[in-house]
Short mmCIF file of C-alpha atoms in Angstrom, two decimals:
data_model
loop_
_atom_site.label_atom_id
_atom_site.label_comp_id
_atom_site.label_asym_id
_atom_site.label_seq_id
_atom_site.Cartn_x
_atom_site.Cartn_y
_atom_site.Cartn_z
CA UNK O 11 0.00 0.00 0.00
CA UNK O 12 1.19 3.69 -0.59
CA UNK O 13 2.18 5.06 2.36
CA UNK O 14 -0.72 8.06 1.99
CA UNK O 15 1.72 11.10 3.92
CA UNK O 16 4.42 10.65 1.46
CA UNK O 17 3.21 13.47 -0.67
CA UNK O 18 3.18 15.85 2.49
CA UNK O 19 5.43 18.64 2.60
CA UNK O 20 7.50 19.05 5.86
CA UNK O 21 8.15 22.70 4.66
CA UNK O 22 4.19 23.66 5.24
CA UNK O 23 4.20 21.74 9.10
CA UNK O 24 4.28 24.79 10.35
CA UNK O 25 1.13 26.97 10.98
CA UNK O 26 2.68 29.96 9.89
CA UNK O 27 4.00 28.72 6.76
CA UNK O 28 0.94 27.22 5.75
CA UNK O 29 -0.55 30.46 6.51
CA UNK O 30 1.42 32.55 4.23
CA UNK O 31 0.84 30.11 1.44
CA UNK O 32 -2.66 29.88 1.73
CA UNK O 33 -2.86 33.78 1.76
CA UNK O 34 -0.36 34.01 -1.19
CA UNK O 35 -2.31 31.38 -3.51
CA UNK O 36 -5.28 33.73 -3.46
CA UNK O 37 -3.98 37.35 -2.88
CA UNK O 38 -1.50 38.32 -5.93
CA UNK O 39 0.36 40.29 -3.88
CA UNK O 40 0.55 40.68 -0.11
CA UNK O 41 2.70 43.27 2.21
CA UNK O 42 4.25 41.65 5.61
CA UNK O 43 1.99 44.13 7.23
CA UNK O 44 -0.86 42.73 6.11
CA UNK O 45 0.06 38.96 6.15
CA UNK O 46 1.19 39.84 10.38
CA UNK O 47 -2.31 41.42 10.99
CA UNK O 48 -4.10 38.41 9.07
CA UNK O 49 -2.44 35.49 11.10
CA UNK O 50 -1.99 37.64 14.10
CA UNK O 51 2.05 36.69 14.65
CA UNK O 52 5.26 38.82 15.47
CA UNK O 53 7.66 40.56 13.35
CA UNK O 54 10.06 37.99 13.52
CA UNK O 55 8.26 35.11 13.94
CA UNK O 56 6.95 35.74 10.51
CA UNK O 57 10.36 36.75 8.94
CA UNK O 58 12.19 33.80 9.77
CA UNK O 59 9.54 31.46 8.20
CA UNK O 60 8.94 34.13 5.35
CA UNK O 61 12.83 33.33 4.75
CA UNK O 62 12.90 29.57 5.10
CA UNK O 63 10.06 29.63 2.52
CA UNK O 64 11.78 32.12 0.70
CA UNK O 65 15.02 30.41 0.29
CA UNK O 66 13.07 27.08 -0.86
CA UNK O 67 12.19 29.05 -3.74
CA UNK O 68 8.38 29.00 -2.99
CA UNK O 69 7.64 32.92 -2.39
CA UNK O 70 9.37 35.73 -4.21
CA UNK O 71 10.07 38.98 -2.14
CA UNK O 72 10.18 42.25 -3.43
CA UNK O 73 11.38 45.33 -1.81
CA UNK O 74 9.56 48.71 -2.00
CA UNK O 75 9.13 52.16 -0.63
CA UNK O 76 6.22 53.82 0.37
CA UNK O 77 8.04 57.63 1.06
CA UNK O 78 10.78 56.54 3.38
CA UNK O 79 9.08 53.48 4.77
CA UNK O 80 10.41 50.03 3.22
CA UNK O 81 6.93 48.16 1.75
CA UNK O 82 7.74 44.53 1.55
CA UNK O 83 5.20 42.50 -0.54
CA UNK O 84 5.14 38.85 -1.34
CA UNK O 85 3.60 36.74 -4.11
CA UNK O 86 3.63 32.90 -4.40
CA UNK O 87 6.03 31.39 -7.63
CA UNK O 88 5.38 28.79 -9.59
CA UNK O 89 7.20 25.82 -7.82
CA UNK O 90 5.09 27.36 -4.58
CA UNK O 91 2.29 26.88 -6.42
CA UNK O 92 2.66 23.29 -7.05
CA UNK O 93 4.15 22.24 -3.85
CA UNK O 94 1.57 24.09 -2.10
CA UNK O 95 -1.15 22.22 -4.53
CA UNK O 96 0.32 18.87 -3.92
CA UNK O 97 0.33 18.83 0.25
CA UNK O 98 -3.16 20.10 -0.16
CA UNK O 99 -4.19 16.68 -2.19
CA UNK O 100 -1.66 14.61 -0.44
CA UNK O 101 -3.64 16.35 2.84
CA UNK O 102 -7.32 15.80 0.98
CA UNK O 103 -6.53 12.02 0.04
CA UNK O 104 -5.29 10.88 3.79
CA UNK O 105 -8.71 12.41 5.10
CA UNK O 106 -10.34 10.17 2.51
CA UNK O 107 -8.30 6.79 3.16
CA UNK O 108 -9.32 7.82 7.08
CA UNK O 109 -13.29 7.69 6.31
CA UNK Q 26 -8.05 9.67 16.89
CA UNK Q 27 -6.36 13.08 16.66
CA UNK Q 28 -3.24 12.32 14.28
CA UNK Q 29 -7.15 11.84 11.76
CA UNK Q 30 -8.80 14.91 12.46
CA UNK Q 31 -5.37 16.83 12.22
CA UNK Q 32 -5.39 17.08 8.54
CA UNK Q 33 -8.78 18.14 8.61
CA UNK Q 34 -8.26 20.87 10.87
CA UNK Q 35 -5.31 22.16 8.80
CA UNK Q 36 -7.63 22.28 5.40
CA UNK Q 37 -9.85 24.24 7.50
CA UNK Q 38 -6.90 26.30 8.33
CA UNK Q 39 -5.69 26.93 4.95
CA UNK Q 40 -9.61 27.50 3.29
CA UNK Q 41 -10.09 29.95 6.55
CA UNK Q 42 -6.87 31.85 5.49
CA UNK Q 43 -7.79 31.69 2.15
CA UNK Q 44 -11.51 32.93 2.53
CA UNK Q 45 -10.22 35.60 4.90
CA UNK Q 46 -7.44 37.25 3.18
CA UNK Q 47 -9.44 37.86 0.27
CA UNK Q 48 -13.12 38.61 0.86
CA UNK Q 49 -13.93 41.16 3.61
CA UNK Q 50 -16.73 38.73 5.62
CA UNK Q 51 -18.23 40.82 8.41
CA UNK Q 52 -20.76 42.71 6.48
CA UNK Q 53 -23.45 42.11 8.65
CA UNK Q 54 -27.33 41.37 7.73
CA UNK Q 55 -28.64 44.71 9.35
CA UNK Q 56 -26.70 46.64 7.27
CA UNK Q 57 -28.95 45.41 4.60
CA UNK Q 58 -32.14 45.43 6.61
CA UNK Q 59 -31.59 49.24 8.34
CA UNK Q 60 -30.28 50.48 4.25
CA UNK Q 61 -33.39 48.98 3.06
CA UNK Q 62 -35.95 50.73 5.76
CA UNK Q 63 -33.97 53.73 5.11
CA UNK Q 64 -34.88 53.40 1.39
CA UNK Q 65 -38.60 52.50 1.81
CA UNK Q 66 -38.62 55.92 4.58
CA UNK Q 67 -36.84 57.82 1.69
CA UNK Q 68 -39.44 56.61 -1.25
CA UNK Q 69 -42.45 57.72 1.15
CA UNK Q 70 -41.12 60.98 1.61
CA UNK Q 71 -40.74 61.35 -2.31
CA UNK Q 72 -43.73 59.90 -2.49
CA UNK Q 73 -45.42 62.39 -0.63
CA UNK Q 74 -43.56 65.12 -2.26
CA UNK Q 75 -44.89 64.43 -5.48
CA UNK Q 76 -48.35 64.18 -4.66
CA UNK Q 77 -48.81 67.10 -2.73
CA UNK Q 78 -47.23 68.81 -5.95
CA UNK Q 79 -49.56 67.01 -8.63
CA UNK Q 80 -52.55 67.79 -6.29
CA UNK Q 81 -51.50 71.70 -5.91
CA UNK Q 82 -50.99 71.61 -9.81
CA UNK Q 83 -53.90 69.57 -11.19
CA UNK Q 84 -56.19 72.65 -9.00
CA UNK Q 85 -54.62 75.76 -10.37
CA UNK Q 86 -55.20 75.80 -14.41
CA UNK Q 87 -54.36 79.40 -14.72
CA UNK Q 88 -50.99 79.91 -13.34
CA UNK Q 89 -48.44 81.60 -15.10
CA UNK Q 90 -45.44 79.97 -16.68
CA UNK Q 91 -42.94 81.94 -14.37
CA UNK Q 92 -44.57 80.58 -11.05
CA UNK Q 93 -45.13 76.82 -12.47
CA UNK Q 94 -41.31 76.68 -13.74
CA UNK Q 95 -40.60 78.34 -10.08
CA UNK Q 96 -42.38 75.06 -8.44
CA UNK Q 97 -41.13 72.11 -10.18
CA UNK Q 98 -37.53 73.98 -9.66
CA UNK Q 99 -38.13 73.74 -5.86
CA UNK Q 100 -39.57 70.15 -6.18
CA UNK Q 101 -36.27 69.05 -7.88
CA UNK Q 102 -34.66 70.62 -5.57
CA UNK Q 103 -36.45 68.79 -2.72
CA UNK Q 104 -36.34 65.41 -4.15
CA UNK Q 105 -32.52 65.65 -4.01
CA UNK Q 106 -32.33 67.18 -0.51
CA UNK Q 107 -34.64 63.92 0.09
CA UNK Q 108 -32.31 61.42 -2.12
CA UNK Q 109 -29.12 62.92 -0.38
CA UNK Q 110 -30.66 62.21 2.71
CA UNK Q 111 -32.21 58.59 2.26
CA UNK Q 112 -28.37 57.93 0.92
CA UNK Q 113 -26.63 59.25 3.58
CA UNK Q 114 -28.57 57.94 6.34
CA UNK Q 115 -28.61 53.91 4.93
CA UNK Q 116 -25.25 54.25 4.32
CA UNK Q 117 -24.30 55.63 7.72
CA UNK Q 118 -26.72 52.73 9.27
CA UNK Q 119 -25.01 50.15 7.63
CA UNK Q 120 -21.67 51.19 8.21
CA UNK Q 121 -22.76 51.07 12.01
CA UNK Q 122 -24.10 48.01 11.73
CA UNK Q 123 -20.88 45.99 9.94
CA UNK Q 124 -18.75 48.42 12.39
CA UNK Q 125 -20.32 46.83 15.40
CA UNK Q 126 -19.87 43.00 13.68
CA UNK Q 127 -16.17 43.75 13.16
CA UNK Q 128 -16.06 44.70 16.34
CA UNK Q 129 -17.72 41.71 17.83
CA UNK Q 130 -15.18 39.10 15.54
CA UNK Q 131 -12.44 41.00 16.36
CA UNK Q 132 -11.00 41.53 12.64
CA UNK Q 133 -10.03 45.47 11.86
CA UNK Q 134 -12.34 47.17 9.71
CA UNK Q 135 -10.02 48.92 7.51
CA UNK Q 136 -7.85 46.27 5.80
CA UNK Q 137 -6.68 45.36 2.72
CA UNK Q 138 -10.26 43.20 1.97
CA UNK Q 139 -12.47 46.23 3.04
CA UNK Q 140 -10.46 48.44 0.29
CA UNK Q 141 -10.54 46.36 -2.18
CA UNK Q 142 -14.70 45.88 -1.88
CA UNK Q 143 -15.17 49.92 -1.13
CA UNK Q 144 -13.27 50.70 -4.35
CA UNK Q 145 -14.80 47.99 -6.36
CA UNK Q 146 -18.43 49.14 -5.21
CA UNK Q 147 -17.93 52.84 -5.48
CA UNK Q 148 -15.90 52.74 -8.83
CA UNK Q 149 -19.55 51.16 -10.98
CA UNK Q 150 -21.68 53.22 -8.39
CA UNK Q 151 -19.65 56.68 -9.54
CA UNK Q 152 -19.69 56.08 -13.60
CA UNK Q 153 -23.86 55.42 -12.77
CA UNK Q 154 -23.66 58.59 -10.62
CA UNK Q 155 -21.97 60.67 -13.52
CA UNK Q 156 -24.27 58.77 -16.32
CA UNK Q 157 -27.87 59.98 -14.08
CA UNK Q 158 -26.62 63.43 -13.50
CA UNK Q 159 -26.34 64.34 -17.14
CA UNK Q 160 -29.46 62.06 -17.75
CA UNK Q 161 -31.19 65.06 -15.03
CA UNK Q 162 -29.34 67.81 -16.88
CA UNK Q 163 -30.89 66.51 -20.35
CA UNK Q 164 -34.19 66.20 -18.60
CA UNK Q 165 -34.60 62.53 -19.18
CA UNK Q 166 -36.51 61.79 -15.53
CA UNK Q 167 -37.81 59.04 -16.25
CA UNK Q 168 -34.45 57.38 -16.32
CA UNK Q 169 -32.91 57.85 -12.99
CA UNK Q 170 -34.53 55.01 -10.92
CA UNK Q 171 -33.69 52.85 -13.53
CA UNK Q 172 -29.75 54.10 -13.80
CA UNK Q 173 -30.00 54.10 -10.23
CA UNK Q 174 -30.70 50.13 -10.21
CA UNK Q 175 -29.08 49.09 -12.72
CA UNK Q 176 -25.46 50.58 -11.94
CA UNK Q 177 -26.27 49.57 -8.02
CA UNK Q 178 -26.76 46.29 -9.10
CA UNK Q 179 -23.57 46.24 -11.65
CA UNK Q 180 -21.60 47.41 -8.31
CA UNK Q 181 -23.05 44.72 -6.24
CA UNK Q 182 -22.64 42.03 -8.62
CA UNK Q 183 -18.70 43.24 -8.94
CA UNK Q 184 -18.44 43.35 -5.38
CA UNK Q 185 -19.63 39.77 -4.05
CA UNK Q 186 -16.03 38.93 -5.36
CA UNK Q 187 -15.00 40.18 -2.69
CA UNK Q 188 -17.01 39.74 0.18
CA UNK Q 189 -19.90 37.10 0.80
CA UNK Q 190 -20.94 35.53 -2.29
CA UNK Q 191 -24.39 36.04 -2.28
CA UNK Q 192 -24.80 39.69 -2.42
CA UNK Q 193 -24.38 38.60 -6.30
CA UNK Q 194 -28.37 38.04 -6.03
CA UNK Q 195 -29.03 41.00 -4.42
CA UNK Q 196 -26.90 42.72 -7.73
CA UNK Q 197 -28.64 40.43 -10.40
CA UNK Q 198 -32.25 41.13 -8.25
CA UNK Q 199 -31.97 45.05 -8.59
CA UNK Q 200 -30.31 44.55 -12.28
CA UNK Q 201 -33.58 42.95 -13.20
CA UNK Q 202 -35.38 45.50 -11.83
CA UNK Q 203 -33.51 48.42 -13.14
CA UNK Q 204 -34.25 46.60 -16.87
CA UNK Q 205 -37.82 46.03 -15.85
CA UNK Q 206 -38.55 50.03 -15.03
CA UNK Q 207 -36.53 50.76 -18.60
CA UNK Q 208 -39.76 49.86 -20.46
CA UNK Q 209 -42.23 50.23 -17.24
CA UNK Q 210 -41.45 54.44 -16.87
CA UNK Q 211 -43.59 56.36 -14.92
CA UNK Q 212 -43.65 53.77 -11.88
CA UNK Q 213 -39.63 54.39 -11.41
CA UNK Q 214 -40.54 55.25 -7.23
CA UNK Q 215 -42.20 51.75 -7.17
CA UNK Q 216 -39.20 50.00 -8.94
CA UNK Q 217 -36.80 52.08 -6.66
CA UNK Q 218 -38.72 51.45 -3.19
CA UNK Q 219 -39.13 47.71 -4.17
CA UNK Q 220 -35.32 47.89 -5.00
CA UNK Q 221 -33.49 49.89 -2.72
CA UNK Q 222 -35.94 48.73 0.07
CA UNK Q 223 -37.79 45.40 -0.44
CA UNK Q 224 -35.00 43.38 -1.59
CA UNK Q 225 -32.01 44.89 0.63
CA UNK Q 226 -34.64 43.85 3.54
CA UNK Q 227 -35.00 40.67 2.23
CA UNK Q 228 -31.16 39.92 1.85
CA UNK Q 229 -30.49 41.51 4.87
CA UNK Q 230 -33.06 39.35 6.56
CA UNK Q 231 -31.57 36.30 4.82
CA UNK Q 232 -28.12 37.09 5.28
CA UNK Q 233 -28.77 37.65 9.67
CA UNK Q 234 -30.61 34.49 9.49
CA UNK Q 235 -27.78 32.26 7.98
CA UNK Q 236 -24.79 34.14 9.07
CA UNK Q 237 -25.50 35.74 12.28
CA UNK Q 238 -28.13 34.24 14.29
#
């Protein structure tokens, strides 16, 4: 038999991770402000999981200025995309092999 | 039994993130209910208006031009001192309404979600605005309650993107009835009250019931 969590990825365990992904799949483009107030987290509780997902290649940062105040946004790339899409099935089919 | 219901839980998670990132969810079912009572209020008075000037009119054959140009310049102006104040008043009431709903989830009421729906409601709503005014300045009357419906409902149908789905109804509802009162003129006060007021009651009503309650 397949082992049915194989297609889970350890990179969205976390709550915050899968957070940020779920925001970024349906928002095109999100500011760290706004993803903080939405899962209601810390400054650097969210950077340091914005940067593991960040250096996995799944989210794509870009740097901006609003006057003098730096304006991060986000938005989900391709690969993110997909990975995200696959723990979601892998996630959908173990619920179904459960019932 | 948890290591089953844990997956569960995080799909919830991610279609809760999901929902609420996007679509501003708080508007709350008085809104629609106080905006619609507001509307049937603001119809009466026009209602009123009207009559009292068709009755005064209809009895006095042999005024002059000056003095009946003179009245139906002050019963314009009246109906939009009575429109102005039927919009501001629903709009203020259902502002208070989603205010106190924010309040009462706990989500801020001026986010990214709730800009996104204002400008996406009040971009359709202005063009309409813009198209009735010069309909008014080219004397075309009969023509504002339908604009009015018809580019409300174009706004609400644009907005249920992004907040709850079904105000979409409520958009294709007064749509119908904006088309309706193209070809039924004359009756545009009925179309508007049974607009603006019967059907925002009834989606309001609907909405408290399965959202709120």
């Amino acid at each position: 038999m397949k082992n049915p969590i194989e297609n889970l990825n350890k990179i969205f365990d976390s709550r915050i991770r899968l957070g940020v992904m779920s925001i970024l799949m349906v928002n095109e483009e999100v500011s760290f402000n706004d993803l903080k107030q939405m899962m209601e987290v810390t400054d650097g509780n969210l950077a340091s999981h914005i940067v593991n997902l960040e250096e996995n290649g799944f989210i794509k940062v870009h740097k901006g200025f609003i006057g003098r105040k730096t304006n991060t946004t986000y938005s989900i790339t391709k690969a993110g995309e997909k990975a995200f899409k696959e723990h979601i099935e892998a996630l959908e089919n173990m619920i179904k092999g459960v019932r | 039994m948890d290591s089953q219901h844990q997956p569960l839980e995080t799909l919830q998670d991610i279609k809760r993130m999901m929902e609420r990132s996007s679509r501003f969810i708080s508007l709350s079912g008085w809104s629609g209910i106080s905006a619609g009572i507001c509307a049937l209020m603001g119809a009466w008075a026009a209602y009123l208006r009207l009559k009292g000037f068709l009755v005064y009119h209809s009895g006095r054959t042999h005024q002059g031009i000056y003095a009946e140009e003179s009245a139906s310049y002050n019963l314009f102006i009246d109906l939009m001192i009575i429109a102005a104040i039927t919009f501001a008043a629903a709009l203020i009431s259902a502002f208070f309404f989603t205010y106190i709903r924010t309040r009462r989830n706990g989500v801020p009421m001026w986010d990214r979600t709730v800009q996104r729906l204002a400008w996406n409601t009040i971009l359709p709503m202005a063009v309409g605005g813009i198209v009735i005014l010069r309909a008014l300045e080219l004397g075309y009357y009969e023509m504002v309650a339908p604009g009015c419906l018809i580019f409300y409902g174009l706004a609400l149908v644009n907005a249920s993107k992004y907040t709850l789905g079904e105000v979409r109804y409520l958009g294709y509802g007064q749509i119908i009835l904006g088309i309706l009162n193209l070809w039924i003129i004359n009756e545009g006060l009925y179309f508007w009250a049974a607009g603006f007021g019967i059907l925002h009651i009834v989606y309001g009503a609907v909405m408290w019931w399965k959202y709120e309650r």
